PDB file of C-alpha atoms in Angstrom:
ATOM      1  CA  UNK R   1       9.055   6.456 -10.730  1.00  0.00           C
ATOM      2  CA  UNK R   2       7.515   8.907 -13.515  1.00  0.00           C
ATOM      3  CA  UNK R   3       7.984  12.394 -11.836  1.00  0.00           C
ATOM      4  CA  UNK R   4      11.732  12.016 -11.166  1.00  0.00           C
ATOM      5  CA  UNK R   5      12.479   9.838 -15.001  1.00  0.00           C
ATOM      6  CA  UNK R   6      10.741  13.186 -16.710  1.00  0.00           C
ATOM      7  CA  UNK R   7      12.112  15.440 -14.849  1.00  0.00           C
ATOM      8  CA  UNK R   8      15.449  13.475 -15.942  1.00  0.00           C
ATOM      9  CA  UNK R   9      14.298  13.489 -19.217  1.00  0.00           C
ATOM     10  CA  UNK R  10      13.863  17.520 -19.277  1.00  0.00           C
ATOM     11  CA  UNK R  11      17.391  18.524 -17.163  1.00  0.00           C
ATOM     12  CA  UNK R  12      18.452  16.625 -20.123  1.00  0.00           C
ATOM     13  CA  UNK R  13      16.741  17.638 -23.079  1.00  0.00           C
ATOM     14  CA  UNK R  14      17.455  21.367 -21.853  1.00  0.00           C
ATOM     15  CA  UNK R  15      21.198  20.530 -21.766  1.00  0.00           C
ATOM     16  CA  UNK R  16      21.266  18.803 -25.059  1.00  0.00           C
ATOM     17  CA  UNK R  17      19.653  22.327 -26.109  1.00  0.00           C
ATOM     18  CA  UNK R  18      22.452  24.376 -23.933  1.00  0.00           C
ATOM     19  CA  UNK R  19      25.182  22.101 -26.632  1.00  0.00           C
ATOM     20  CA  UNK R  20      23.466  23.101 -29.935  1.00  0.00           C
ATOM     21  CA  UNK R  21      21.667  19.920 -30.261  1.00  0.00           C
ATOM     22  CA  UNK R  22      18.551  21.142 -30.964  1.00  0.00           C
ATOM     23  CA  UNK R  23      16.516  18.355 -32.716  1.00  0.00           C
ATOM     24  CA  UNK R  24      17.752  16.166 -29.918  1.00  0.00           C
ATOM     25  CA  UNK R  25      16.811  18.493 -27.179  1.00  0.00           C
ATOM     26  CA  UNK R  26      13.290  19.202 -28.439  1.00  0.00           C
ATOM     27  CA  UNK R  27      13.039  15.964 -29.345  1.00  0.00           C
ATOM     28  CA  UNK R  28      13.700  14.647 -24.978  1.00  0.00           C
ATOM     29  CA  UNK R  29      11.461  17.954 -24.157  1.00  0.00           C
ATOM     30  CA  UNK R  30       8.585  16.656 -25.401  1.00  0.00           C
ATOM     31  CA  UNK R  31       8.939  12.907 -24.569  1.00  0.00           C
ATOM     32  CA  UNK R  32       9.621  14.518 -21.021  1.00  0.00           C
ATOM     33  CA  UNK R  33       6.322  16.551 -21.126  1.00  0.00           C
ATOM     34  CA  UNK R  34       4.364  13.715 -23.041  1.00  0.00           C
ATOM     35  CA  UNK R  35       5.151  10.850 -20.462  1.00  0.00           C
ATOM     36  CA  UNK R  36       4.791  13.485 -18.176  1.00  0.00           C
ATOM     37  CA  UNK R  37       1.283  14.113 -18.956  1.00  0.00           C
ATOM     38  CA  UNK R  38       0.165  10.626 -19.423  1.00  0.00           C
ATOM     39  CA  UNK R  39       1.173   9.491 -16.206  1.00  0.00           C
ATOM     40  CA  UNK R  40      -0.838  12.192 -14.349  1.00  0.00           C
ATOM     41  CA  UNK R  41      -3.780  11.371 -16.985  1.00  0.00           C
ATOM     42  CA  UNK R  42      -7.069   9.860 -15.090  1.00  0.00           C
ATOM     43  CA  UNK R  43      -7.572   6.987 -17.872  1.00  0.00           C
ATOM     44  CA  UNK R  44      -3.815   5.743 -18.048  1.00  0.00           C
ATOM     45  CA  UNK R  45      -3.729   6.264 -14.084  1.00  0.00           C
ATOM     46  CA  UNK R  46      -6.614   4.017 -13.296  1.00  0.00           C
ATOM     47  CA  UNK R  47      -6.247   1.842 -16.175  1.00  0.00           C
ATOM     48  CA  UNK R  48      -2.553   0.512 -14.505  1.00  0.00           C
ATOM     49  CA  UNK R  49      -4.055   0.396 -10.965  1.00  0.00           C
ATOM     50  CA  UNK R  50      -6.862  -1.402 -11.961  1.00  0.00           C
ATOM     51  CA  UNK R  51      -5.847  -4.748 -12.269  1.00  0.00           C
ATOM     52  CA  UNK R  52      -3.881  -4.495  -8.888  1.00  0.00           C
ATOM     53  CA  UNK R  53      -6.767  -3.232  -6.478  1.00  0.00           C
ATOM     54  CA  UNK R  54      -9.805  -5.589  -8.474  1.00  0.00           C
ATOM     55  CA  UNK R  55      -7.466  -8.713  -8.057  1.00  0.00           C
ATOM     56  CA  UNK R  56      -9.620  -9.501  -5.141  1.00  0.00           C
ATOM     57  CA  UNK R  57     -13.032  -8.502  -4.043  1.00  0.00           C
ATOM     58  CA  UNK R  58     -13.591  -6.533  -0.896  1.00  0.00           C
ATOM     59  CA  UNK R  59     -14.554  -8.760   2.507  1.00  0.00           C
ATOM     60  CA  UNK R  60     -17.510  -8.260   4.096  1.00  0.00           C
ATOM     61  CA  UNK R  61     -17.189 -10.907   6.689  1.00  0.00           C
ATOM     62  CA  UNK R  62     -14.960 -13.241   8.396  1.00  0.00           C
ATOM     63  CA  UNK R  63     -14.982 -16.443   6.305  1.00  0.00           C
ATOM     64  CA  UNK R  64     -16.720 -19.883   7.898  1.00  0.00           C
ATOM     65  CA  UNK R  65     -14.353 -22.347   6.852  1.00  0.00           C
ATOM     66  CA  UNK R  66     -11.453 -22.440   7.548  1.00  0.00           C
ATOM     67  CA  UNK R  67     -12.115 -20.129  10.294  1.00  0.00           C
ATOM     68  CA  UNK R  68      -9.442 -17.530  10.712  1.00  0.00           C
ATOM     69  CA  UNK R  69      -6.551 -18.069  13.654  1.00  0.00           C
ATOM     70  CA  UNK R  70      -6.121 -14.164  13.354  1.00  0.00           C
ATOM     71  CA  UNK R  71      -6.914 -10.522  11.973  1.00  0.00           C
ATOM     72  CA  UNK R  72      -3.369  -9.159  10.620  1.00  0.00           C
ATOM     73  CA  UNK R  73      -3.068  -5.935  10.004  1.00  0.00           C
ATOM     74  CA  UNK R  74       0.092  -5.008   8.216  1.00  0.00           C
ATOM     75  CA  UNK R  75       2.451  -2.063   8.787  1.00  0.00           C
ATOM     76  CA  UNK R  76       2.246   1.845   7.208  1.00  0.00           C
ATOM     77  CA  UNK R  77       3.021   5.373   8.022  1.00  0.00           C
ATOM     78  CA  UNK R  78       2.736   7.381  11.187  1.00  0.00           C
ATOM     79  CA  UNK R  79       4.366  10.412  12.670  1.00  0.00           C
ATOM     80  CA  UNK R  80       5.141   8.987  16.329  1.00  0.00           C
ATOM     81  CA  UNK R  81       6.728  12.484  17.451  1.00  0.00           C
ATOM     82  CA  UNK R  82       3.648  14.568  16.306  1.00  0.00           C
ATOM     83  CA  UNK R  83       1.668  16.360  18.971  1.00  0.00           C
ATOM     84  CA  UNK R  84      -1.411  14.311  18.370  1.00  0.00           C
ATOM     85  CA  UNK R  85      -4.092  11.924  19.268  1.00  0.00           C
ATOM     86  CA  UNK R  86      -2.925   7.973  18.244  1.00  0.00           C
ATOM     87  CA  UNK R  87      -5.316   8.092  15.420  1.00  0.00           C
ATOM     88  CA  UNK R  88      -4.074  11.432  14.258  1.00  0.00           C
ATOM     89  CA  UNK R  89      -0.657   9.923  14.040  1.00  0.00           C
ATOM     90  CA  UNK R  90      -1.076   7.493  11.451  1.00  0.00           C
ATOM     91  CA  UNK R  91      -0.950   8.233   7.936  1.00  0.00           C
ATOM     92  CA  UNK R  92      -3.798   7.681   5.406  1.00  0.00           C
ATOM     93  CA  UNK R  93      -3.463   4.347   4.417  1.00  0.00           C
ATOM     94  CA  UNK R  94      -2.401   3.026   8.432  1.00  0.00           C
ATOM     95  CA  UNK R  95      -5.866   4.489   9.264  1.00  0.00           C
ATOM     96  CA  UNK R  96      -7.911   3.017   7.081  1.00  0.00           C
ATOM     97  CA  UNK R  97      -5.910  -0.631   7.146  1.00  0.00           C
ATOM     98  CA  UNK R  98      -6.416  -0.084  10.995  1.00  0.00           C
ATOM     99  CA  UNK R  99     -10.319   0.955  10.853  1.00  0.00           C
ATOM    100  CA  UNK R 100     -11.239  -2.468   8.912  1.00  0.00           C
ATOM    101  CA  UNK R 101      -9.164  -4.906  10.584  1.00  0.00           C
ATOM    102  CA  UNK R 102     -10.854  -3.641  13.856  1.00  0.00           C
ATOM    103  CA  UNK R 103     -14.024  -3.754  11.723  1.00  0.00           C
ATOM    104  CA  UNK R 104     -13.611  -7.532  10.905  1.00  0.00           C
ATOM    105  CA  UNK R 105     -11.954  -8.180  14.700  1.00  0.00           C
ATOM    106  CA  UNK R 106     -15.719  -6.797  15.908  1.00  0.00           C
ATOM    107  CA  UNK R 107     -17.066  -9.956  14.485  1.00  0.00           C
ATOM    108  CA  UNK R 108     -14.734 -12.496  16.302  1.00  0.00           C
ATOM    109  CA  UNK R 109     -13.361 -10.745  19.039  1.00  0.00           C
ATOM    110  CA  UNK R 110     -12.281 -14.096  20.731  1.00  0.00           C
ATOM    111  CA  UNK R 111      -9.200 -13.960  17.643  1.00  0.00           C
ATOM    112  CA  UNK R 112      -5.857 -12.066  18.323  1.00  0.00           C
ATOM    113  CA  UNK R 113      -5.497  -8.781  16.424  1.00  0.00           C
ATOM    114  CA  UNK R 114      -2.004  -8.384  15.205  1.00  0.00           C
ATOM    115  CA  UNK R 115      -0.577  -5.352  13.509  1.00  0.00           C
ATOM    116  CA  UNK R 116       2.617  -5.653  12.292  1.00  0.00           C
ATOM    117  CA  UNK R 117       5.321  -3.220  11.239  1.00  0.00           C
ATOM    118  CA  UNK R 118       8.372  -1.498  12.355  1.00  0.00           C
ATOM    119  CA  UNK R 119      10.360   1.832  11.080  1.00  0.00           C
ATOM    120  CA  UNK R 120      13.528   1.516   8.492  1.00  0.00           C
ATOM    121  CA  UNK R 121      14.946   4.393  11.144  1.00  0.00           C
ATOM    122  CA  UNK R 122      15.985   2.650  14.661  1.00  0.00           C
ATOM    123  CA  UNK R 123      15.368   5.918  16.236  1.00  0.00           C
ATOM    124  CA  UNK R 124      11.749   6.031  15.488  1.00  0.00           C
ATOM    125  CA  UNK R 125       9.300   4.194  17.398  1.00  0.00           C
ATOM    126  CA  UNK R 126       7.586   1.458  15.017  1.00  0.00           C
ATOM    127  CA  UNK R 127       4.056   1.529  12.980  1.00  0.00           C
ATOM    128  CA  UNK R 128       3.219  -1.689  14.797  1.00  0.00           C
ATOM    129  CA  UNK R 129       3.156   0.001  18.560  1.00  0.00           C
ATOM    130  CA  UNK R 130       1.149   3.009  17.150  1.00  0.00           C
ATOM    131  CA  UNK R 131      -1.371   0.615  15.941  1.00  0.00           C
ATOM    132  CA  UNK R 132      -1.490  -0.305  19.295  1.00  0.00           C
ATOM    133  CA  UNK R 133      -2.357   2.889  20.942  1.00  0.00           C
ATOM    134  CA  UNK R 134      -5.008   3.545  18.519  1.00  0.00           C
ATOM    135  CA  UNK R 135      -6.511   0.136  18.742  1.00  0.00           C
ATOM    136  CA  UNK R 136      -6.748   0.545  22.380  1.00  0.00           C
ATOM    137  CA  UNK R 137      -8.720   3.636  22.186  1.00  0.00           C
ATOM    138  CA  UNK R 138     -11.512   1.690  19.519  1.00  0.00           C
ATOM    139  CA  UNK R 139     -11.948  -0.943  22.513  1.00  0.00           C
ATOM    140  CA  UNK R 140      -9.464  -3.792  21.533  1.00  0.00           C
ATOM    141  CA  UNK R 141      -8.506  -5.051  25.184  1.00  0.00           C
ATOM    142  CA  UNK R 142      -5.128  -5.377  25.387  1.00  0.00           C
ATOM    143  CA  UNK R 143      -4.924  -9.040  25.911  1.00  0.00           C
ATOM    144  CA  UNK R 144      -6.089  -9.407  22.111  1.00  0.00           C
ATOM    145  CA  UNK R 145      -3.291  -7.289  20.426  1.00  0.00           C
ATOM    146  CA  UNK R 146      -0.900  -9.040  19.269  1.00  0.00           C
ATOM    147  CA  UNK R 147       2.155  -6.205  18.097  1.00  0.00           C
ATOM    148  CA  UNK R 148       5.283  -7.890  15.929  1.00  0.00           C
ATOM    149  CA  UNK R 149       7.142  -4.712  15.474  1.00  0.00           C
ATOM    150  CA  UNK R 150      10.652  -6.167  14.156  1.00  0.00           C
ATOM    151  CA  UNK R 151       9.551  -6.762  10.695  1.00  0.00           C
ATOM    152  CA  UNK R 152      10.620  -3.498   7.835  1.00  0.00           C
ATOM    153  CA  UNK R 153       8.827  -5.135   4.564  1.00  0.00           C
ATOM    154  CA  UNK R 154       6.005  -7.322   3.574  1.00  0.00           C
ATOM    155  CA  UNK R 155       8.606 -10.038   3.188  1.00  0.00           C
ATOM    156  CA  UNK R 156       9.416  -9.795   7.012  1.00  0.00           C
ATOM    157  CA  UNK R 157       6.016  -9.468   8.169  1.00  0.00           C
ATOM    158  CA  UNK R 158       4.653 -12.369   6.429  1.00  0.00           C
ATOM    159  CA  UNK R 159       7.408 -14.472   8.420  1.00  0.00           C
ATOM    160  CA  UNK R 160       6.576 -12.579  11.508  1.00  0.00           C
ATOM    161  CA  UNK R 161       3.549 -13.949  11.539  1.00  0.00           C
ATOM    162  CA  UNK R 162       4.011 -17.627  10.552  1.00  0.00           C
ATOM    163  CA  UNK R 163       6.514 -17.581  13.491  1.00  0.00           C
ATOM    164  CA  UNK R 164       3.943 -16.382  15.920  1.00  0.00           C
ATOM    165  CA  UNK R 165       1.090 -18.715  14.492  1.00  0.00           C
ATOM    166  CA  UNK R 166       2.780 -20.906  12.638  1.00  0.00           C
ATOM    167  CA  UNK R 167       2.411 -22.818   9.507  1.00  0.00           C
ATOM    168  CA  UNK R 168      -0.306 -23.222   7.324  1.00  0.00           C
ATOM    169  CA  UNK R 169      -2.261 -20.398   9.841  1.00  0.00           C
ATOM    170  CA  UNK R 170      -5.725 -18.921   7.949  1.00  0.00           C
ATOM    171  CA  UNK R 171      -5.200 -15.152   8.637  1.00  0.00           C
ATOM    172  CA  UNK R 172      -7.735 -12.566   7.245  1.00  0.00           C
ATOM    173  CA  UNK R 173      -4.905 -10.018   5.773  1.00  0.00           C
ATOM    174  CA  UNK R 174      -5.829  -6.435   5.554  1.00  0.00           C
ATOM    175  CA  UNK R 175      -3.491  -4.039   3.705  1.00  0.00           C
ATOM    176  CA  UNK R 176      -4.297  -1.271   0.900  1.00  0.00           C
ATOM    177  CA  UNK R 177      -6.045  -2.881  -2.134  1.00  0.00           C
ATOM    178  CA  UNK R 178      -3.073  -1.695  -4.443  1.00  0.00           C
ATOM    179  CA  UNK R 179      -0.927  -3.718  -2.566  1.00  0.00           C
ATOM    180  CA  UNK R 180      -2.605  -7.135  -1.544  1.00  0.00           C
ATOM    181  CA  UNK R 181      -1.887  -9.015  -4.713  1.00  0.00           C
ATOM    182  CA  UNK R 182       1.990  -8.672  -3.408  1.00  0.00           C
ATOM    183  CA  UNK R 183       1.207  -9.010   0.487  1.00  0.00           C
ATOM    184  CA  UNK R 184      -1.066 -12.494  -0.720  1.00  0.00           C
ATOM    185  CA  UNK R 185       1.760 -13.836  -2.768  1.00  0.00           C
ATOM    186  CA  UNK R 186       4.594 -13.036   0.585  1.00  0.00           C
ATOM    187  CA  UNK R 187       1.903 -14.831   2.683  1.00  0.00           C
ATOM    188  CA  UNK R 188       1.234 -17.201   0.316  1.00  0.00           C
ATOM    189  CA  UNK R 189       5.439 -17.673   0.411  1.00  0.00           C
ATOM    190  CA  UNK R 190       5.636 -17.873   3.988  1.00  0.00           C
ATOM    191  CA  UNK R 191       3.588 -21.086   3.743  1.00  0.00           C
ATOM    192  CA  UNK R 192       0.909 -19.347   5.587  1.00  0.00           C
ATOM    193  CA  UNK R 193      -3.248 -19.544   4.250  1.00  0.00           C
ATOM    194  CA  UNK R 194      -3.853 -15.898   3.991  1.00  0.00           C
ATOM    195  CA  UNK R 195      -7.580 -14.405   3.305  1.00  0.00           C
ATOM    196  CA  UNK R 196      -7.472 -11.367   1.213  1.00  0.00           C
ATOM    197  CA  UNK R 197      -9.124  -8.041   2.833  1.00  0.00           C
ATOM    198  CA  UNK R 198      -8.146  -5.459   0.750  1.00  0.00           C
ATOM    199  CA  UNK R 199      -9.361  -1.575   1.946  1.00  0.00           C
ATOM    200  CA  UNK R 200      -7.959   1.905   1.083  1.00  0.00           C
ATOM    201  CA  UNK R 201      -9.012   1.972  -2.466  1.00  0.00           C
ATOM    202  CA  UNK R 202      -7.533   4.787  -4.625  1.00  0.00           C
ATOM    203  CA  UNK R 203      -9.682   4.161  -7.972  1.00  0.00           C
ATOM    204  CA  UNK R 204     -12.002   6.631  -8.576  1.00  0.00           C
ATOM    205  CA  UNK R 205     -15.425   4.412  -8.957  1.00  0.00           C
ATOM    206  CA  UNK R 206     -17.774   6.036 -10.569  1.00  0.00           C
ATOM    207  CA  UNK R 207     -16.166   9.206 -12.016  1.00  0.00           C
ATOM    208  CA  UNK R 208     -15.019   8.745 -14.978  1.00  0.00           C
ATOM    209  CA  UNK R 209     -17.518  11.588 -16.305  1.00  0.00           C
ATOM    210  CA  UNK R 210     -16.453  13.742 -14.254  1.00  0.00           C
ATOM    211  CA  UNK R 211     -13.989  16.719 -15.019  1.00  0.00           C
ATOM    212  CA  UNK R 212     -11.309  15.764 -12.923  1.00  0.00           C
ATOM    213  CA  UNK R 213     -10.742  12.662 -14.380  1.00  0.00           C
ATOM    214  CA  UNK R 214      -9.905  14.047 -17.259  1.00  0.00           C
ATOM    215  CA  UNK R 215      -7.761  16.825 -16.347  1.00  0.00           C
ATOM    216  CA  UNK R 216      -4.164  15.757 -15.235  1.00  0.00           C
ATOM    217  CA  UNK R 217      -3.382  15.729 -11.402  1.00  0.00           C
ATOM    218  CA  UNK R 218      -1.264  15.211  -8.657  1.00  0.00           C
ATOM    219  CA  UNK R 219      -3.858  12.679  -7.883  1.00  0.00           C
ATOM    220  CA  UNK R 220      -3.458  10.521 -10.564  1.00  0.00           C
ATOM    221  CA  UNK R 221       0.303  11.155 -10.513  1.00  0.00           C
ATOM    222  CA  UNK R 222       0.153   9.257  -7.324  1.00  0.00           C
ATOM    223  CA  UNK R 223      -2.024   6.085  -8.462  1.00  0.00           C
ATOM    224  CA  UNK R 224       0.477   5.883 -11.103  1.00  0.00           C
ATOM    225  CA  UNK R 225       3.626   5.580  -9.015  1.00  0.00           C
ATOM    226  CA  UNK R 226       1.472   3.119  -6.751  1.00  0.00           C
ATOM    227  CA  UNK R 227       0.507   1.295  -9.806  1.00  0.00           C
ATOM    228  CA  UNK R 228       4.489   0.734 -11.148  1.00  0.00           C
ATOM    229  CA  UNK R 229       5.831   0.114  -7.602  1.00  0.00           C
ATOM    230  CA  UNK R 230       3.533  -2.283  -6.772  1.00  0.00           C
ATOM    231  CA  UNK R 231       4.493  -3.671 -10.221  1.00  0.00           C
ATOM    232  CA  UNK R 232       7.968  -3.964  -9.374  1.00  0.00           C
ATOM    233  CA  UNK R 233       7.675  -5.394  -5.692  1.00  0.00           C
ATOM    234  CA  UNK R 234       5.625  -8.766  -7.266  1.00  0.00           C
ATOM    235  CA  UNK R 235       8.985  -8.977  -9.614  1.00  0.00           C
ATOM    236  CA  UNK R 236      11.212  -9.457  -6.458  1.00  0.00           C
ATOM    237  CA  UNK R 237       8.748 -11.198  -4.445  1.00  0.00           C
ATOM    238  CA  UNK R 238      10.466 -14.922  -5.905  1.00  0.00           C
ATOM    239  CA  UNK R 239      14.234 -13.560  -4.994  1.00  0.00           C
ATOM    240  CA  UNK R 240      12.879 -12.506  -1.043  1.00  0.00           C
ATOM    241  CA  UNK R 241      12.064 -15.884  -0.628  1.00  0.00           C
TER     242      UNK R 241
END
């Protein structure tokens, strides 16, 4: 990830400079500083993110044919221990992935809803049950949720699923934009017939006259790292299977 390979890059260029090596250490200074810069840079940000989260277009409704066996809704972040409401609990991204696959549920309510997701620590309760609680509370009767809360990657999940619907199953998939092109391809894998629903867009549409665009942020720090891990997880996504 940029943030911790520059901050290599200046621990190091400062101790080539600490050992006399001063053309050297200026020299790993200002790569440090210049990749630095570039990654937290609104044009370079959006420019690598881009291709990931316009791969497929936004769905506005459940497709006709084939009809969809199910609404998945795949796994994020929540804080299961904090003192607050089951929507409050989930993270950014879980909210939003939540808020459209009930969104797209509304239309066929007759289909199973099933979030997915578990936690990488066994002492903490799983994404998948907390998408539970909060999809109770927006009106999804029980007897529609489907939870599969045993699966820790998108590799996992995507087998989750085929097990509980089995093969060649149309399933609208709704994840983060940045990261459907990789969730598709696991589906896709799985030997499942996934429909893309991508949601929790972080390009900034519309704003690239705008100041902060511009400027470099923390923001577009962020979009970058999303950009390059994304990047890396379709590299693996032939070894996982």
């Amino acid at each position: 990830m940029p943030l911790p390979f520059c901050l290599g890059l200046l621990a190091l260029g400062a101790l080539l400079l600490k050992c006399r090596y001063r053309r050297a250490g200026w020299s790993t200074l200002a790569l440090g500083v210049a990749v630095l810069t570039l990654a937290s840079w609104g044009p370079v940000a959006e420019r690598l993110l881009l291709p990931l989260e316009t791969r497929y277009p936004a769905l506005q409704d459940l497709p006709e044919t084939p009809p969809a066996e199910a609404v998945v809704v795949l796994g994020g972040g929540w804080r299961p221990d904090a003192p607050w409401s089951s929507v409050g609990r989930l993270n950014d991204s879980s909210a939003i992935r939540l808020t459209e696959g009930i969104r797209l549920w509304r239309q066929a309510p007759d289909l199973p809803l099933i979030v997915t997701g578990a936690s990488h620590d066994p002492e903490e309760a799983p994404i998948a049950r907390g998408y539970g609680e909060a999809a109770k509370t927006f009106g999804v009767p029980e007897a529609r949720l489907r939870m599969l809360d045993r699966a820790t990657d998108t590799g996992q999940e995507a087998q989750a699923v085929r097990k509980a619907l089995g093969e060649g199953a149309t399933v609208v998939l709704v994840t983060s934009a940045s990261h459907m092109p990789r969730a598709m391809r696991h589906f896709q894998k799985a030997g499942l017939n996934p429909v893309a629903a991508p949601t929790h867009y972080l390009l900034d549409v519309g704003k690239q006259h705008s100041l902060g665009y511009w400027l470099p942020s923390a923001r577009h720090l962020h979009k970058t790292e999303r950009a390059l891990y994304e990047a890396l997880g379709l590299l693996v996504v032939e070894a996982e299977h």
